Coordinates of C-alpha atoms and ligand atoms in Angstrom, one line a residue:
M893 CA 7.2 19.3 16.3
E894 CA 5.9 15.8 16.8
Q895 CA 6.3 13.6 13.7
P896 CA 3.1 12.0 12.3
I897 CA 2.8 8.5 13.6
T898 CA 2.7 7.1 10.1
E899 CA 6.2 8.6 9.5
Q900 CA 7.7 7.5 12.9
S901 CA 10.1 4.6 13.3
N902 CA 8.5 1.6 15.0
P903 CA 10.8 0.4 17.8
L904 CA 9.6 -3.2 17.2
S905 CA 11.3 -3.3 13.8
S906 CA 14.5 -1.3 14.5
N907 CA 16.7 -4.4 13.8
I908 CA 14.6 -5.9 11.0
D909 CA 17.5 -5.4 8.5
V910 CA 19.8 -7.8 10.4
A911 CA 17.0 -10.3 11.3
S912 CA 16.8 -13.8 9.8
S913 CA 13.9 -14.3 7.3
E914 CA 11.8 -16.1 9.9
E915 CA 12.5 -13.3 12.4
I916 CA 11.5 -10.7 9.7
V917 CA 8.1 -12.3 9.5
Q918 CA 7.8 -12.3 13.3
I919 CA 8.6 -8.6 13.4
L920 CA 6.0 -7.9 10.7
Y921 CA 3.5 -9.8 12.7
A922 CA 4.2 -7.9 15.9
C923 CA 3.8 -4.6 14.0
D924 CA 0.6 -5.8 12.3
L925 CA -1.0 -6.8 15.6
E926 CA -1.0 -3.1 16.5
I927 CA -3.8 -2.7 13.9
F928 CA -6.0 -4.8 16.3
H929 CA -4.5 -4.1 19.7
G930 CA -3.6 -0.4 19.3
W931 CA -0.5 1.6 20.0
K932 CA 0.5 3.4 23.1
N933 CA -2.9 4.7 24.5
S934 CA -4.9 4.1 21.3
Q935 CA -7.0 1.0 20.8
G936 CA -6.5 0.5 17.1
I937 CA -9.5 -0.5 15.0
K938 CA -11.4 -2.0 17.9
D939 CA -11.8 1.5 19.5
K940 CA -15.5 1.8 20.6
G941 CA -15.7 5.4 19.2
L942 CA -14.5 4.2 15.8
I943 CA -16.9 1.3 15.7
D944 CA -19.8 3.7 16.5
K945 CA -18.8 6.0 13.7
I946 CA -18.5 3.1 11.3
E947 CA -22.0 2.0 12.2
N948 CA -23.4 5.5 11.7
L949 CA -21.5 6.0 8.4
A950 CA -22.7 2.6 7.1
K951 CA -26.3 3.7 7.7
K952 CA -25.6 7.0 6.0
I953 CA -24.1 5.3 2.9
S954 CA -27.0 2.9 2.8
N955 CA -29.5 5.8 2.8
V956 CA -27.7 7.6 0.1
I957 CA -27.3 4.7 -2.3
E958 CA -30.9 3.6 -1.9
K959 CA -32.1 6.8 -3.4
P960 CA -31.9 7.6 -7.2
G961 CA -28.8 9.6 -8.0
G962 CA -27.0 8.5 -4.9
G963 CA -23.4 7.1 -5.0
I964 CA -20.3 6.3 -3.1
V965 CA -16.9 7.4 -4.3
I966 CA -13.6 6.2 -2.8
S967 CA -10.4 8.0 -3.7
G968 CA -6.7 8.0 -2.9
C969 CA -3.2 8.0 -4.2
G970 CA -0.8 5.1 -4.6
T971 CA -1.8 2.1 -2.6
S972 CA -4.7 4.0 -1.1
G973 CA -6.2 4.6 -4.6
R974 CA -5.5 1.0 -5.6
I975 CA -7.3 -0.3 -2.5
A976 CA -10.1 2.1 -3.4
F977 CA -10.3 0.5 -6.9
L978 CA -10.2 -3.0 -5.4
T979 CA -13.0 -2.3 -3.0
A980 CA -15.2 -0.6 -5.6
R981 CA -14.6 -3.6 -8.0
T982 CA -15.4 -6.2 -5.3
F983 CA -18.5 -4.7 -4.1
N984 CA -19.9 -3.7 -7.5
C985 CA -19.4 -7.4 -8.6
Y986 CA -21.3 -8.5 -5.5
L987 CA -24.1 -6.0 -6.1
K988 CA -24.3 -7.1 -9.7
S989 CA -24.5 -10.8 -8.7
K990 CA -27.5 -9.9 -6.6
G991 CA -29.2 -8.0 -9.5
K992 CA -28.6 -4.6 -7.8
E993 CA -27.2 -1.4 -9.2
E994 CA -23.4 -1.0 -9.0
C995 CA -23.0 2.1 -6.9
F996 CA -19.3 2.2 -6.0
Q997 CA -16.9 4.4 -7.9
Y998 CA -13.2 4.9 -7.4
I999 CA -10.7 7.7 -8.2
I1000 CA -6.9 7.2 -8.2
A1001 CA -4.4 10.0 -8.6
G1002 CA -2.8 9.6 -12.0
D1003 CA -5.8 7.7 -13.3
D1004 CA -5.8 4.0 -14.2
K1005 CA -2.2 4.2 -15.3
A1006 CA -1.4 4.5 -11.6
L1007 CA -3.3 1.3 -10.7
F1008 CA -0.2 -0.9 -11.2
T1009 CA 2.7 1.5 -11.9
S1010 CA 4.0 4.2 -9.6
I1011 CA 3.0 7.8 -10.5
E1012 CA 3.6 9.6 -7.3
L1013 CA 3.7 13.2 -8.5
A1014 CA -0.1 13.1 -9.2
E1015 CA -0.5 13.0 -5.5
D1016 CA 0.6 16.6 -5.1
D1017 CA -2.2 18.3 -7.1
P1018 CA -5.3 19.4 -5.1
V1019 CA -6.9 21.2 -8.1
V1020 CA -6.8 18.1 -10.3
G1021 CA -8.2 16.1 -7.4
A1022 CA -11.2 18.4 -7.1
E1023 CA -11.7 18.4 -10.9
K1024 CA -11.7 14.6 -11.0
L1025 CA -14.3 14.4 -8.2
N1026 CA -16.5 16.9 -9.9
Q1027 CA -16.3 14.9 -13.1
V1028 CA -17.2 11.6 -11.5
C1029 CA -20.1 13.1 -9.6
K1030 CA -21.6 15.5 -12.1
E1031 CA -24.7 13.4 -12.7
K1032 CA -25.1 12.5 -9.0
A1033 CA -27.5 14.2 -6.6
S1034 CA -26.0 12.8 -3.4
V1035 CA -22.6 11.3 -2.7
V1036 CA -20.7 9.8 0.2
Y1037 CA -17.1 10.6 -0.7
I1038 CA -14.4 8.6 1.1
G1039 CA -10.9 10.1 0.8
V1040 CA -8.1 7.9 1.9
T1041 CA -4.7 9.3 2.8
C1042 CA -2.9 7.2 5.4
G1043 CA -0.6 10.0 6.4
L1044 CA -3.4 12.7 6.3
S1045 CA -1.1 14.3 3.8
A1046 CA -2.1 13.9 0.1
P1047 CA -2.9 17.3 -1.5
F1048 CA -5.0 15.4 -4.2
V1049 CA -7.3 14.2 -1.5
A1050 CA -7.2 17.6 0.3
G1051 CA -8.6 19.2 -2.8
Q1052 CA -11.5 16.7 -3.0
L1053 CA -12.4 17.0 0.7
D1054 CA -12.3 20.8 0.4
L1055 CA -14.7 20.6 -2.6
C1056 CA -17.1 18.4 -0.6
L1057 CA -17.0 20.8 2.3
S1058 CA -18.0 23.6 0.0
Q1059 CA -21.1 21.6 -1.3
P1060 CA -22.6 20.1 1.8
E1061 CA -26.0 19.6 0.2
K1062 CA -24.5 17.2 -2.2
Y1063 CA -21.5 15.6 -0.5
T1064 CA -20.9 13.8 2.8
P1065 CA -17.1 13.8 3.1
V1066 CA -15.3 11.0 4.9
L1067 CA -11.5 11.0 5.7
I1068 CA -9.7 7.8 6.3
G1069 CA -6.1 8.0 7.6
F1070 CA -4.0 6.9 10.6
N1071 CA -2.8 10.0 12.4
P1072 CA -4.6 12.2 14.8
V1073 CA -5.9 15.3 13.1
E1074 CA -3.4 17.6 14.8
L1075 CA -0.6 15.6 13.1
A1076 CA -2.0 16.1 9.6
R1077 CA 0.5 17.6 7.2
N1078 CA 0.9 21.3 7.7
L1079 CA 3.2 22.2 4.8
D1080 CA 2.2 24.6 2.1
I1081 CA 0.7 23.0 -1.0
E1082 CA 2.0 24.4 -4.2
K1083 CA -0.5 26.7 -6.0
W1084 CA -3.1 26.3 -3.3
D1085 CA -4.2 28.3 -0.3
K1086 CA -4.6 25.7 2.4
T1087 CA -2.6 23.0 4.1
F1088 CA -3.9 19.5 4.6
L1089 CA -4.1 20.3 8.3
Q1090 CA -6.4 23.2 7.7
V1091 CA -8.7 21.0 5.5
A1092 CA -8.7 18.3 8.2
Q1093 CA -9.6 20.9 10.9
N1094 CA -12.5 22.2 8.8
L1095 CA -13.6 18.6 8.5
E1096 CA -13.5 18.2 12.2
I1097 CA -15.9 21.1 12.5
A1098 CA -18.2 19.6 10.0
E1099 CA -18.0 16.3 11.8
K1100 CA -19.2 17.9 15.0
Q1101 CA -22.2 19.2 13.0
Q1102 CA -22.7 15.6 11.8
K1103 CA -21.9 16.6 8.2
A1104 CA -18.7 14.6 7.9
F1105 CA -16.8 11.6 9.3
I1106 CA -13.1 11.2 10.2
L1107 CA -12.0 7.6 10.6
N1108 CA -8.5 7.8 11.9
P1109 CA -7.6 5.0 14.3
V1110 CA -4.0 5.1 15.5
I1111 CA -2.4 1.8 14.6
G1112 CA 1.3 2.6 15.2
P1113 CA 4.2 3.3 12.9
E1114 CA 4.9 1.1 9.9
P1115 CA 7.5 -1.7 10.1
I1116 CA 9.4 -0.1 7.4
T1117 CA 9.3 3.6 8.3
G1118 CA 6.7 5.5 6.2
S1119 CA 5.8 2.4 4.1
S1120 CA 2.0 3.0 4.2
R1121 CA 1.4 0.2 1.7
M1122 CA 1.8 -2.2 4.7
K1123 CA -0.2 -1.7 7.9
S1124 CA -2.0 1.4 6.7
G1125 CA -3.0 -0.2 3.4
T1126 CA -4.2 -3.3 5.3
T1127 CA -6.2 -1.2 7.7
T1128 CA -7.7 0.8 4.8
R1129 CA -8.8 -2.4 3.3
I1130 CA -10.4 -3.6 6.5
L1131 CA -12.2 -0.3 7.2
L1132 CA -13.5 0.0 3.6
E1133 CA -14.7 -3.6 3.5
V1134 CA -16.4 -3.5 6.9
L1135 CA -18.1 -0.2 5.9
S1136 CA -19.2 -1.4 2.5
L1137 CA -20.5 -4.7 3.8
F1138 CA -22.6 -3.1 6.5
A1139 CA -23.8 -0.5 4.1
I1140 CA -25.1 -2.9 1.5
Q1141 CA -26.0 -5.9 3.6
K1142 CA -28.3 -5.3 6.6
D1143 CA -28.5 -8.9 7.5
I1144 CA -25.0 -10.2 8.1
K1145 CA -25.7 -11.7 11.5
L1146 CA -22.5 -10.4 12.9
S1147 CA -21.5 -7.2 14.7
I1148 CA -18.8 -4.9 13.4
E1149 CA -16.6 -5.9 16.3
E1150 CA -17.1 -9.6 15.4
L1151 CA -16.2 -9.0 11.8
M1152 CA -13.1 -7.2 12.8
S1153 CA -12.1 -10.0 15.1
M1154 CA -12.3 -12.3 12.1
Y1155 CA -9.7 -10.3 10.3
E1156 CA -7.5 -10.6 13.4
S1157 CA -8.0 -14.4 13.5
V1158 CA -6.8 -14.8 9.9
C1159 CA -3.9 -12.5 10.6
N1160 CA -2.9 -14.9 13.4
C1161 CA -3.3 -17.9 11.0
V1162 CA -1.1 -16.4 8.4
Y1163 CA 1.7 -15.3 10.6
K1164 CA 1.7 -18.6 12.5
Q1165 CA 3.5 -19.8 9.4
S1166 CA 6.6 -17.7 10.1
H1167 CA 8.9 -20.5 9.3
H1168 CA 7.4 -21.2 5.9
L1169 CA 7.0 -17.6 5.1
G1170 CA 10.6 -17.1 6.0
S1171 CA 11.5 -19.8 3.4
L1172 CA 9.5 -17.9 0.8
I1173 CA 11.4 -14.7 1.6
D1174 CA 14.7 -16.6 1.3
L1175 CA 13.7 -17.8 -2.2
A1176 CA 12.6 -14.2 -3.2
G1177 CA 15.7 -12.6 -1.7
A1178 CA 17.9 -15.1 -3.6
S1179 CA 16.2 -14.1 -6.8
L1180 CA 16.6 -10.4 -6.4
N1181 CA 20.2 -10.8 -5.2
S1182 CA 21.2 -12.8 -8.2
G1183 CA 19.6 -10.2 -10.6
G1184 CA 16.5 -12.3 -11.2
N1185 CA 12.9 -11.2 -11.1
I1186 CA 9.9 -12.2 -9.1
Y1187 CA 6.6 -12.9 -10.9
Y1188 CA 3.3 -13.2 -9.1
L1189 CA 0.5 -15.0 -11.0
G1190 CA -3.0 -15.1 -9.7
C1191 CA -6.7 -15.0 -10.7
E1192 CA -9.1 -12.2 -9.8
G1193 CA -8.5 -10.6 -6.4
F1194 CA -5.3 -12.6 -5.7
G1195 CA -3.7 -11.4 -8.9
L1196 CA -4.8 -7.8 -8.3
M1197 CA -3.6 -7.8 -4.7
A1198 CA -0.2 -9.1 -5.8
M1199 CA 0.0 -6.5 -8.5
I1200 CA -0.7 -3.8 -5.9
D1201 CA 2.1 -5.2 -3.8
A1202 CA 4.5 -5.2 -6.7
S1203 CA 3.6 -1.7 -7.8
E1204 CA 4.9 0.0 -4.6
C1205 CA 8.4 -1.6 -4.8
P1206 CA 9.8 1.0 -7.2
P1207 CA 9.0 4.1 -5.1
T1208 CA 9.7 2.3 -1.8
Y1209 CA 12.9 0.5 -2.6
G1210 CA 14.2 2.2 -5.8
A1211 CA 13.4 -1.1 -7.5
S1212 CA 12.9 -1.4 -11.2
F1213 CA 9.5 -2.3 -12.4
H1214 CA 10.9 -5.6 -13.7
D1215 CA 12.1 -6.7 -10.2
I1216 CA 8.7 -7.7 -8.9
R1217 CA 5.7 -7.9 -11.2
G1218 CA 2.2 -9.2 -10.9
F1219 CA -0.1 -10.7 -13.5
V1220 CA -3.7 -11.5 -13.4
T1221 CA -5.6 -14.0 -15.6
G1222 CA -7.5 -12.1 -18.3
G1223 CA -5.6 -8.9 -17.7
F1224 CA -7.7 -5.7 -18.2
S1225 CA -10.7 -7.7 -19.3
A1226 CA -11.0 -8.9 -15.7
L1227 CA -10.6 -5.5 -14.1
N1228 CA -13.7 -3.4 -14.7
N1229 CA -11.6 -0.3 -14.4
N1230 CA -12.5 3.2 -15.4
D1231 CA -10.1 3.6 -18.4
G1232 CA -10.5 0.1 -19.9
D1233 CA -7.6 -1.7 -21.6
L1234 CA -4.3 0.1 -21.3
S1235 CA -2.1 -2.8 -22.5
N1236 CA -1.1 -0.9 -25.7
L1237 CA 0.7 1.7 -23.5
G1238 CA 3.8 -0.5 -23.2
S1239 CA 5.1 -3.5 -21.4
Q1240 CA 4.4 -2.1 -18.0
Y1241 CA 0.8 -2.3 -18.8
Q1242 CA 0.8 -5.8 -20.0
I1243 CA -0.6 -7.4 -17.0
S1244 CA -2.3 -10.6 -18.0
V1245 CA -1.0 -14.1 -17.2
E1246 CA -1.3 -14.6 -21.0
D1247 CA 1.1 -11.7 -21.5
F1248 CA 3.5 -13.4 -19.0
E1249 CA 3.3 -16.7 -20.8
R1250 CA 4.0 -15.1 -24.2
E1251 CA 6.6 -12.5 -23.3
I1252 CA 8.4 -13.7 -20.2
L1253 CA 8.1 -17.4 -19.8
P1254 CA 10.2 -18.4 -22.9
A1255 CA 13.2 -16.5 -21.5
I1256 CA 12.8 -17.4 -17.8
T1257 CA 16.0 -18.4 -15.9
S1258 CA 17.0 -20.2 -12.8
D1259 CA 17.4 -16.8 -11.1
D1260 CA 13.7 -15.9 -11.5
L1261 CA 11.0 -16.9 -9.0
V1262 CA 7.4 -17.5 -10.1
V1263 CA 4.9 -17.5 -7.3
L1264 CA 1.5 -19.0 -8.0
L1265 CA -1.2 -17.5 -5.8
G1266 CA -4.3 -19.6 -5.2
E1267 CA -5.6 -22.9 -6.4
D1268 CA -7.1 -21.6 -9.6
I1269 CA -3.8 -20.4 -11.0
F1270 CA -2.1 -23.5 -9.7
Q1271 CA -4.5 -25.7 -11.7
R1272 CA -3.9 -23.6 -14.7
S1273 CA -0.2 -23.0 -14.8
S1274 CA 1.7 -25.4 -12.5
K1275 CA 2.2 -28.1 -15.2
S1276 CA 3.7 -25.7 -17.8
L1277 CA 6.1 -24.4 -15.1
L1278 CA 7.3 -27.8 -13.8
D1279 CA 10.1 -28.4 -16.3
L1280 CA 11.3 -24.8 -16.4
P1281 CA 14.5 -23.8 -14.6
C1282 CA 13.0 -21.0 -12.5
K1283 CA 12.4 -21.2 -8.8
K1284 CA 8.8 -21.8 -8.0
A1285 CA 6.5 -21.3 -5.1
Y1286 CA 2.8 -21.9 -4.5
V1287 CA 0.6 -20.2 -1.8
T1288 CA -3.0 -21.1 -1.2
F1289 CA -5.5 -20.9 1.6
Q1290 CA -7.8 -23.6 2.9
W1291 CA -10.8 -23.3 5.2
D1292 CA -11.4 -27.0 5.8
Q1293 CA -8.0 -27.9 7.1
T1294 CA -6.9 -27.8 10.7
S1295 CA -3.2 -27.5 10.1
T1296 CA -1.0 -25.8 7.5
S1297 CA 1.1 -27.9 5.3
S1298 CA 4.2 -26.9 3.4
T1299 CA 6.0 -29.4 1.2
C1300 CA 9.0 -28.9 -0.9
V1301 CA 7.5 -31.1 -3.6
E1302 CA 8.9 -31.0 -7.1
F1303 CA 7.1 -27.8 -7.5
G1304 CA 9.3 -26.0 -5.0
L1305 CA 7.8 -24.4 -1.9
A1306 CA 4.1 -25.2 -1.7
L1307 CA 2.4 -23.6 1.2
S1308 CA -1.2 -24.2 2.1
I1309 CA -2.3 -21.9 4.9
A1310 CA -5.2 -23.0 7.0
L1311 CA -7.5 -20.1 7.7
N1312 CA -9.8 -20.2 10.6
A1313 CA -12.2 -17.5 11.7
P1314 CA -14.5 -18.9 14.4
L1315 CA -17.6 -16.9 13.4
V1316 CA -17.6 -17.7 9.7
D1317 CA -20.4 -20.2 10.0
R1318 CA -22.7 -17.6 11.6
I1319 CA -22.6 -15.3 8.6
S1320 CA -25.8 -15.2 6.6
P1321 CA -25.5 -17.4 3.5
D1322 CA -26.1 -14.3 1.3
C1323 CA -22.7 -12.9 2.1
K1324 CA -20.6 -15.7 3.7
F1325 CA -18.8 -16.4 0.5
L1326 CA -18.0 -12.7 0.0
V1327 CA -16.6 -12.4 3.6
M1328 CA -14.4 -15.5 3.1
Q1329 CA -13.1 -14.0 -0.2
L1330 CA -12.2 -10.8 1.6
L1331 CA -10.5 -12.7 4.4
E1332 CA -8.5 -14.7 1.9
E1333 CA -7.4 -11.6 0.0
V1334 CA -6.3 -9.8 3.1
S1335 CA -4.3 -12.9 4.1
L1336 CA -2.7 -12.8 0.7
K1337 CA -1.8 -9.2 1.3
W1338 CA 0.1 -10.2 4.4
V1339 CA 1.9 -13.0 2.5
V1340 CA 3.0 -10.9 -0.5
N1341 CA 3.9 -7.8 1.6
S1342 CA 6.1 -10.1 3.7
L1343 CA 7.7 -11.6 0.6
S1344 CA 8.5 -8.3 -1.1
T1345 CA 9.5 -6.5 2.1
G1346 CA 11.7 -9.4 3.2
A1347 CA 13.3 -9.8 -0.2
H1348 CA 14.2 -6.1 -0.3
I1349 CA 15.6 -6.3 3.2
L1350 CA 17.8 -9.2 2.0
K1351 CA 18.9 -7.1 -0.9
G1352 CA 20.1 -4.3 1.5
K1353 CA 17.4 -1.8 0.7
V1354 CA 16.5 -1.3 4.3
C1355 CA 18.9 0.1 6.9
Q1356 CA 17.6 -0.4 10.5
N1357 CA 14.0 0.1 9.5
M1358 CA 14.3 2.9 7.0
M1359 CA 13.7 2.6 3.3
I1360 CA 17.1 4.1 2.3
D1361 CA 16.6 3.9 -1.4
V1362 CA 13.2 5.7 -1.6
K1363 CA 12.5 7.3 -4.9
V1364 CA 12.3 11.1 -4.6
S1365 CA 9.2 11.3 -6.7
N1366 CA 6.7 13.7 -4.8
S1367 CA 6.7 16.3 -2.1
K1368 CA 6.0 13.8 0.7
L1369 CA 8.8 11.5 -0.4
F1370 CA 11.2 14.5 -0.9
H1371 CA 10.6 15.5 2.8
R1372 CA 10.9 11.9 3.9
A1373 CA 14.2 11.6 2.1
V1374 CA 15.6 14.7 3.8
G1375 CA 14.5 13.1 7.2
I1376 CA 16.3 9.8 6.3
V1377 CA 19.5 11.7 5.4
Q1378 CA 19.3 13.6 8.7
N1379 CA 18.7 10.4 10.6
Y1380 CA 22.0 8.9 9.5
S1381 CA 24.1 12.0 10.0
S1382 CA 24.6 14.6 12.7
L1383 CA 23.7 17.4 10.3
S1384 CA 20.9 19.9 10.7
H1385 CA 17.7 19.7 8.6
E1386 CA 19.0 22.3 6.2
E1387 CA 22.4 20.7 5.8
S1388 CA 20.7 17.3 5.2
C1389 CA 18.5 18.9 2.6
H1390 CA 21.6 20.3 0.8
C1391 CA 23.2 16.8 0.8
L1392 CA 20.1 15.5 -0.9
L1393 CA 20.1 18.3 -3.4
K1394 CA 23.8 17.6 -4.2
S1395 CA 22.9 14.0 -4.9
I1396 CA 19.9 15.0 -7.0
Y1397 CA 21.8 17.6 -9.1
D1398 CA 25.0 15.4 -9.1
T1399 CA 27.3 18.2 -7.9
D1400 CA 29.6 18.9 -5.0
I1401 CA 28.7 22.6 -5.1
L1402 CA 25.1 23.7 -5.3
T1403 CA 24.2 26.9 -7.2
E1404 CA 21.8 29.5 -5.8
E1405 CA 19.4 28.5 -8.5
Q1406 CA 19.4 24.9 -7.3
T1407 CA 18.9 25.6 -3.6
S1408 CA 16.1 28.1 -4.2
A1409 CA 14.2 26.0 -6.8
P1410 CA 10.8 24.7 -5.7
V1411 CA 10.4 21.1 -4.5
V1412 CA 8.8 20.1 -7.8
S1413 CA 12.0 21.0 -9.7
H1414 CA 14.0 18.8 -7.3
I1415 CA 11.5 16.0 -7.9
N1416 CA 11.8 16.3 -11.7
A1417 CA 15.6 16.3 -11.5
A1418 CA 15.6 13.2 -9.3
S1419 CA 13.1 11.3 -11.4
Q1420 CA 15.7 9.7 -13.7
K1421 CA 18.4 9.1 -11.1
L1422 CA 19.3 5.9 -9.2
M1423 CA 20.5 5.6 -5.6
V1424 CA 19.8 9.3 -4.9
V1425 CA 19.2 8.8 -1.1
P1426 CA 22.0 6.3 -0.4
V1427 CA 24.5 8.7 -2.1
A1428 CA 23.1 11.6 -0.1
I1429 CA 23.5 9.7 3.1
L1430 CA 27.1 8.9 2.4
I1431 CA 27.9 12.5 1.5
A1432 CA 26.2 13.6 4.8
K1433 CA 27.7 11.0 7.0
L1434 CA 31.3 10.9 5.5
S1435 CA 31.6 14.4 4.2
C1436 CA 32.8 12.9 0.9
S1437 CA 32.4 13.9 -2.7
I1438 CA 29.6 12.7 -4.9
K1439 CA 32.1 10.8 -7.0
S1440 CA 33.5 8.8 -4.0
A1441 CA 30.0 8.2 -2.6
K1442 CA 29.0 6.7 -5.9
E1443 CA 32.2 4.6 -6.1
M1444 CA 31.6 3.2 -2.6
I1445 CA 28.0 2.2 -3.5
S1446 CA 29.1 0.6 -6.8
C1447 CA 31.5 -1.6 -4.8
Q1448 CA 29.0 -2.3 -1.9
P1449 CA 25.4 -1.5 -2.5
V1450 CA 24.4 -2.5 1.1
L1451 CA 24.7 0.8 2.8
R1452 CA 24.9 -0.5 6.4
K1453 CA 28.0 -2.5 5.3
V1454 CA 29.6 0.6 3.7
L1455 CA 29.0 2.5 6.9
I1456 CA 30.4 -0.4 9.1
Q1457 CA 33.5 -0.6 6.9
K1458 CA 34.1 3.1 7.2
D1459 CA 33.5 3.0 11.0
C1460 CA 36.1 0.2 11.3
S1461 CA 38.7 1.9 9.2
A1462 CA 38.2 5.3 11.0
Ligands
F6P2392 O1 3.9 8.9 -2.4 C1 3.9 7.5 -2.6 C2 3.1 6.9 -1.4 O2 3.8 7.0 -0.3 C3 2.7 5.5 -1.6 O3 3.6 4.7 -1.2 C4 1.4 5.5 -0.9 O4 0.6 4.4 -1.2 C5 0.8 6.8 -1.3 O5 1.9 7.7 -1.3 C6 -0.4 7.3 -0.6 O6 -0.1 7.8 0.7 P1 -1.2 8.3 1.6 O7 -2.2 7.2 1.7 O8 -0.6 8.6 2.9 O9 -1.8 9.5 0.9

């Protein structure tokens, strides 16, 4: 069976783990260009069929929200839900500034606690998904529902799409993802009667009757296999922004293709700085490798974008939540989120720059890195950081510069990236500022994704282009982990699964009860354990005991090095 494209290994990045920092950035660039240029026979987001659909859908949204009781709901899990939140927030702010009704709503699996912390298990529940959508829309007469699941896989979203299909008079369902429908996930969903594939096929039928939309451009595999926070997250952002803009602003004075080409132009501008971005990765990698932490500080969209980047590091790289954290000025008061202020839930939810200054700054060390994102936060915080021992970096964007400058001034690495999108001056004055903000935020996404990915590569959390310390925290990640173990061994799928279970249950001999338990029990057992997948890989590859696998990893956490040492001594 062909693997979904979002779970395949990208040949462009197969040596990213042994690349220099600057080369890492160049590899990420090459992979990101597939968003715009396509992959194999696909044309990426410039596909004519996709652009026509976006145009029709934007008209549909516009009709729905113009009527009383009409609304648009964007939903997803993990990064997809976070991008849904960010889009709803941005466009509601814009509508409010124009004196119009705020008509965007978002849903994220796991609710707002999942906005900046990882709660992957919530992704597996289609029933809760449908209940949440019902709740959000109970007062609405007509809704365009956009479910984002990059891998066409999340049961939470499947439940919502299925609900929409059962009430066509109220809902127009839209699916955004990055696999062809036939590669949608076809695994049983616990306590449900359909697979994602079946729901997607029903949606295809509804699309033919013009009652649904599927936006699923193929943009090629992720640079780190399966890491949908990267290209897929970026493409989600671009699609949602283009759609929303064209739905609420009829007079942009640009075509959809032209707007998309502006995203491509800023992508080129950012990655042209591979040398400077490489230096940023070196700083970040040095911090993580010496046990220090990385702190992003930013205002508004920059702070939020950076927090989204940080929040995916625990499930992707087995990182602790302290390793990379983001803070935004004003914290929850700046968010406009569904559940309001969550800061009393514990330190993970203390997200304001003020919290950072109070709780973290006094104990900052030379191993830590503070990254200021944007001029506003630089004006606010750079002076107080100057005399502190931590490493410092500053990233900002300029539209009025022709070249990028990077100076290792006393502040550390100060990088000002010149953005240039040729059509910017043609945009109608009403939304020019908004478009520039969106382009800056996506540029920032490329910068922070490069930083956090590069730093974890330098920490040894990637082998070839696989995330070998992925947290086994939901069904998709469980199956991905089995695939990773199998990839590094010559074992069958079943044998690889057993190695993973041995690591999860911390035993050399599995009981019948353990092997026959449902996936959710494995996930619960794995939730408190560290290095589950690396240990499983060693057991699978070296046929060793759990104890010796753990000993090897405690002496040398970089798996590729352990394997090389073993190959040499064999
Ligand atoms: O399960 C965790 C995760 O892989 C996140 O990394 C990702 O953002 C989320 O799932 C959503 O994935 P998808 O958009 O494919 O449903």
